[in-house]
Amino acid sequence: MSTHRRVLVTGARGMLGTDLCAVLKDAGHEVIPADIQEFDITDGPSTLTFAREHRPTVIINCAAYTAVDQAEAEREQAFRVNRDGTRNIAEAAADIGAPLLHISTDYVFDGAKPGPYVEDDPPNPASVYGASKLAGEEAVQETLAQHYIVRTAWLYGIHGKSFPRTMLNLRLKSKPLRVVDDQFGCPTYTRHLSSILAKIIERPAYGVYHAVNSGSCSWHELAAAVLRAAGLSPDIEPVPTSEFPRPAPRPANSIFDTTKLQQTFGLEPPPWQQGVLDFVARWKEEQRL
Ligand SMILES: NC(=O)c1ccc[n+]([C@@H]2O[C@H](COP(=O)([O-])OP(=O)(O)OC[C@H]3O[C@@H](n4cnc5c(N)ncnc54)[C@H](OP(=O)(O)O)[C@@H]3O)[C@@H](O)[C@H]2O)c1
């Protein structure tokens, strides 16, 4: 049986979407990239028209309102994109009979659990962004049976703003660095996640999955690892979250258990440190351009 797919990727020019399109092509899939220029996911008729015209055999939704702090003041817009836009994509997928892989987030949890989060843990978002993403998950579940909801966390990649890039930029400007050491998660490299997504769509094992690189650390440990990989000083002052008040609360624990993903798809996510090394190698190339 051929595993070739015709994949519509929404949010194709975002941080994850850009790498995903490249990885899907490398895996032999046909890719239809779409971002806000092609159609706005909050526009139901345009979304449906695009899907009917292009007839993908699977849709991966990476489009989202991702401004976590801004969402606290823009609740309506966050829900318009992350809930209503997601529902529009789900309805379009149902209309053309294509399964939908929807990307979600650790922010659906409050971070209070003492151990790693499994898929069945009850969500309890503490921020507007998290609530809007949870509403998006529910919209998918209500709209079509053939869906994968893939929750990821602490994402970074070469095509966009990210925590590792910020750390490198600040260090190059010789800024003293202070980074929180009491929030824990699984730093996840967009290229690694993209390879996982490319595998998931090969099997109709629908459901909710947690997909992150393996291992976990604090933001402070991540920052130090990034700087070390770049040959820069990893000297960073560790500080508690209470010293960094932000509009949206961050989950203290964003660590995911990926057993379900591993057992269902026979996948083994690479260690997070491997993602850091690849990211920094690409960042160095970019610096030389
Ligand atoms: N970044 C993280 O740490 C993280 C962690 C966990 C989960 N996630 C999830 O991972 C997914 C990808 O995130 P990302 O970091 O790659 O985000 P991103 O870089 O912000 O990409 C999102 C893309 O969606 C587009 N978009 C926004 N509103 C749209 C609309 N109404 N219609 C069509 N396209 C629209 C954006 O275009 P504009 O740039 O023009 O707005 C952007 O190209 C999202 O579902 C996010 O919730 C991210």
Coordinates of N, CA and C in Angstrom, one line a residue, residues 127-212:
S127 N -4.6 30.1 31.1 CA -4.4 31.3 30.3 C -5.5 31.3 29.2
V128 N -5.7 32.5 28.7 CA -6.7 32.6 27.5 C -6.2 31.8 26.4
Y129 N -4.9 31.9 26.1 CA -4.3 31.1 24.9 C -4.6 29.6 25.2
G130 N -4.3 29.1 26.4 CA -4.6 27.7 26.7 C -6.1 27.3 26.5
A131 N -6.9 28.2 27.0 CA -8.4 28.0 26.9 C -8.8 27.9 25.5
S132 N -8.3 28.8 24.6 CA -8.7 28.9 23.2 C -8.2 27.7 22.5
K133 N -7.0 27.2 22.9 CA -6.5 25.9 22.2 C -7.3 24.7 22.6
L134 N -7.7 24.7 23.9 CA -8.5 23.6 24.4 C -9.9 23.6 23.6
A135 N -10.4 24.8 23.4 CA -11.7 24.9 22.7 C -11.5 24.4 21.2
G136 N -10.3 24.6 20.7 CA -10.0 24.1 19.3 C -10.0 22.6 19.3
E137 N -9.4 22.0 20.3 CA -9.4 20.5 20.4 C -10.8 20.0 20.4
E138 N -11.6 20.7 21.3 CA -13.0 20.2 21.4 C -13.8 20.4 20.1
A139 N -13.5 21.5 19.3 CA -14.1 21.7 18.0 C -13.8 20.6 17.1
V140 N -12.5 20.2 17.1 CA -12.1 19.0 16.2 C -12.8 17.8 16.6
Q141 N -12.9 17.5 17.9 CA -13.5 16.2 18.4 C -15.0 16.2 18.1
E142 N -15.6 17.4 18.1 CA -17.1 17.4 17.8 C -17.4 17.3 16.3
T143 N -16.4 17.6 15.5 CA -16.7 17.8 14.1 C -16.4 16.6 13.2
L144 N -15.2 15.9 13.5 CA -15.0 14.7 12.7 C -14.2 13.6 13.5
A145 N -14.6 12.4 13.1 CA -14.0 11.3 13.9 C -12.6 11.0 13.5
Q146 N -12.3 11.3 12.2 CA -10.9 11.0 11.7 C -10.0 12.1 12.0
H147 N -9.6 12.2 13.3 CA -8.7 13.2 13.7 C -7.6 12.7 14.6
Y148 N -6.4 13.4 14.5 CA -5.3 13.2 15.4 C -5.2 14.6 16.1
I149 N -5.1 14.7 17.4 CA -4.8 15.9 18.1 C -3.4 15.7 18.7
V150 N -2.4 16.4 18.2 CA -1.0 16.2 18.7 C -0.6 17.4 19.5
R151 N -0.5 17.1 20.8 CA -0.1 18.2 21.7 C 1.5 18.2 21.8
T152 N 2.0 19.4 21.6 CA 3.5 19.5 21.8 C 3.8 20.6 22.7
A153 N 5.1 20.9 23.0 CA 5.4 21.9 24.0 C 6.8 22.5 23.7
W154 N 7.1 23.7 24.2 CA 8.4 24.2 24.2 C 9.1 24.1 22.9
L155 N 8.3 24.5 21.8 CA 8.7 24.4 20.5 C 9.7 25.4 20.0
Y156 N 10.7 25.0 19.3 CA 11.7 26.0 18.7 C 12.2 25.5 17.4
G157 N 12.4 26.4 16.5 CA 12.9 26.0 15.2 C 13.7 27.2 14.5
I158 N 14.3 26.9 13.4 CA 15.1 28.0 12.8 C 14.3 29.1 12.2
H159 N 13.0 28.8 11.8 CA 12.2 29.7 11.0 C 11.3 30.5 11.9
G160 N 11.8 31.3 12.8 CA 10.9 32.1 13.6 C 11.5 32.5 14.9
K161 N 10.7 33.3 15.7 CA 11.2 33.7 17.0 C 11.1 32.5 18.0
S162 N 12.1 32.3 18.8 CA 12.0 31.2 19.8 C 12.9 31.6 20.9
F163 N 12.7 30.8 22.0 CA 13.5 31.1 23.2 C 15.0 30.8 22.9
P164 N 15.4 29.7 22.3 CA 16.9 29.6 22.0 C 17.5 30.7 21.2
R165 N 16.7 31.2 20.2 CA 17.2 32.3 19.4 C 17.4 33.5 20.2
T166 N 16.4 33.8 21.1 CA 16.5 35.0 21.9 C 17.7 34.9 22.8
M167 N 18.0 33.7 23.4 CA 19.2 33.6 24.3 C 20.5 33.9 23.5
L168 N 20.5 33.4 22.3 CA 21.8 33.6 21.5 C 21.9 35.0 21.1
N169 N 20.8 35.7 20.7 CA 20.9 37.1 20.4 C 21.3 38.0 21.6
L170 N 20.8 37.7 22.7 CA 21.1 38.5 23.9 C 22.6 38.3 24.3
R171 N 23.0 37.0 24.2 CA 24.4 36.8 24.6 C 25.4 37.5 23.6
L172 N 25.0 37.5 22.3 CA 25.9 38.2 21.3 C 25.9 39.7 21.6
K173 N 24.8 40.2 22.2 CA 24.9 41.6 22.6 C 25.4 41.8 24.0
S174 N 26.0 40.7 24.5 CA 26.7 40.8 25.9 C 25.7 41.2 27.0
K175 N 24.4 40.9 26.8 CA 23.5 41.2 27.9 C 23.6 40.2 29.0
P176 N 23.5 40.7 30.3 CA 23.5 39.7 31.4 C 22.2 38.9 31.3
L177 N 22.3 37.6 31.5 CA 21.1 36.8 31.3 C 20.5 36.3 32.6
R178 N 19.2 36.4 32.8 CA 18.5 35.9 33.9 C 17.4 35.0 33.4
V179 N 17.3 33.7 33.8 CA 16.4 32.8 33.2 C 15.7 32.0 34.3
V180 N 14.4 31.7 34.2 CA 13.7 31.0 35.3 C 14.2 29.5 35.3
D181 N 14.3 29.0 36.6 CA 14.8 27.7 36.7 C 13.8 26.8 37.5
D182 N 12.5 27.3 37.6 CA 11.5 26.5 38.3 C 10.3 26.2 37.4
Q183 N 10.5 26.2 36.1 CA 9.5 25.7 35.1 C 10.2 24.6 34.3
F184 N 9.5 23.5 34.2 CA 10.1 22.3 33.6 C 9.3 21.8 32.4
G185 N 10.0 21.4 31.3 CA 9.3 20.9 30.1 C 10.2 20.1 29.2
C186 N 9.7 19.8 28.0 CA 10.5 19.0 27.1 C 10.7 19.9 25.8
P187 N 11.9 20.5 25.7 CA 12.2 21.3 24.6 C 12.0 20.5 23.3
T188 N 11.3 21.0 22.3 CA 11.0 20.2 21.1 C 11.3 21.0 19.9
Y189 N 12.2 20.3 19.1 CA 12.7 20.9 17.9 C 11.7 20.6 16.7
T190 N 11.4 21.7 16.0 CA 10.4 21.6 15.0 C 10.7 20.5 13.9
R191 N 12.0 20.4 13.6 CA 12.3 19.4 12.5 C 12.0 17.9 13.1
H192 N 12.3 17.7 14.3 CA 12.1 16.4 14.9 C 10.6 16.2 15.0
L193 N 9.8 17.2 15.5 CA 8.4 17.0 15.5 C 7.8 16.8 14.2
S194 N 8.3 17.5 13.2 CA 7.8 17.3 11.8 C 8.0 15.9 11.3
S195 N 9.1 15.2 11.6 CA 9.4 13.8 11.2 C 8.3 12.9 11.9
I196 N 8.0 13.3 13.2 CA 7.0 12.5 13.9 C 5.7 12.6 13.3
L197 N 5.3 13.9 12.9 CA 4.0 14.1 12.2 C 3.9 13.4 10.9
A198 N 5.0 13.4 10.2 CA 5.1 12.7 8.9 C 4.8 11.2 9.1
K199 N 5.2 10.6 10.2 CA 5.0 9.2 10.5 C 3.5 9.0 10.9
I200 N 3.0 9.9 11.7 CA 1.7 9.7 12.3 C 0.7 9.6 11.1
I201 N 0.8 10.5 10.1 CA -0.3 10.5 9.1 C -0.2 9.2 8.2
E202 N 0.8 8.4 8.4 CA 0.8 7.1 7.6 C -0.1 6.1 8.2
R203 N -0.6 6.3 9.4 CA -1.5 5.2 10.1 C -2.7 5.8 10.6
P204 N -3.9 5.2 10.3 CA -5.2 5.8 10.8 C -5.5 5.5 12.3
A205 N -4.5 5.7 13.1 CA -4.6 5.5 14.5 C -5.0 6.8 15.2
Y206 N -6.3 7.2 15.0 CA -6.8 8.5 15.4 C -6.8 8.6 16.9
G207 N -6.7 9.9 17.4 CA -6.8 10.1 18.8 C -5.9 11.2 19.3
V208 N -5.7 11.4 20.6 CA -4.9 12.4 21.2 C -3.5 11.9 21.5
Y209 N -2.5 12.6 21.1 CA -1.1 12.2 21.4 C -0.3 13.3 21.9
H210 N 0.7 13.0 22.8 CA 1.7 13.9 23.3 C 2.9 13.6 22.5
A211 N 3.5 14.7 21.8 CA 4.7 14.5 21.0 C 5.7 15.6 21.3
V212 N 6.8 15.2 21.9 CA 7.9 16.1 22.3 C 9.2 15.3 22.2

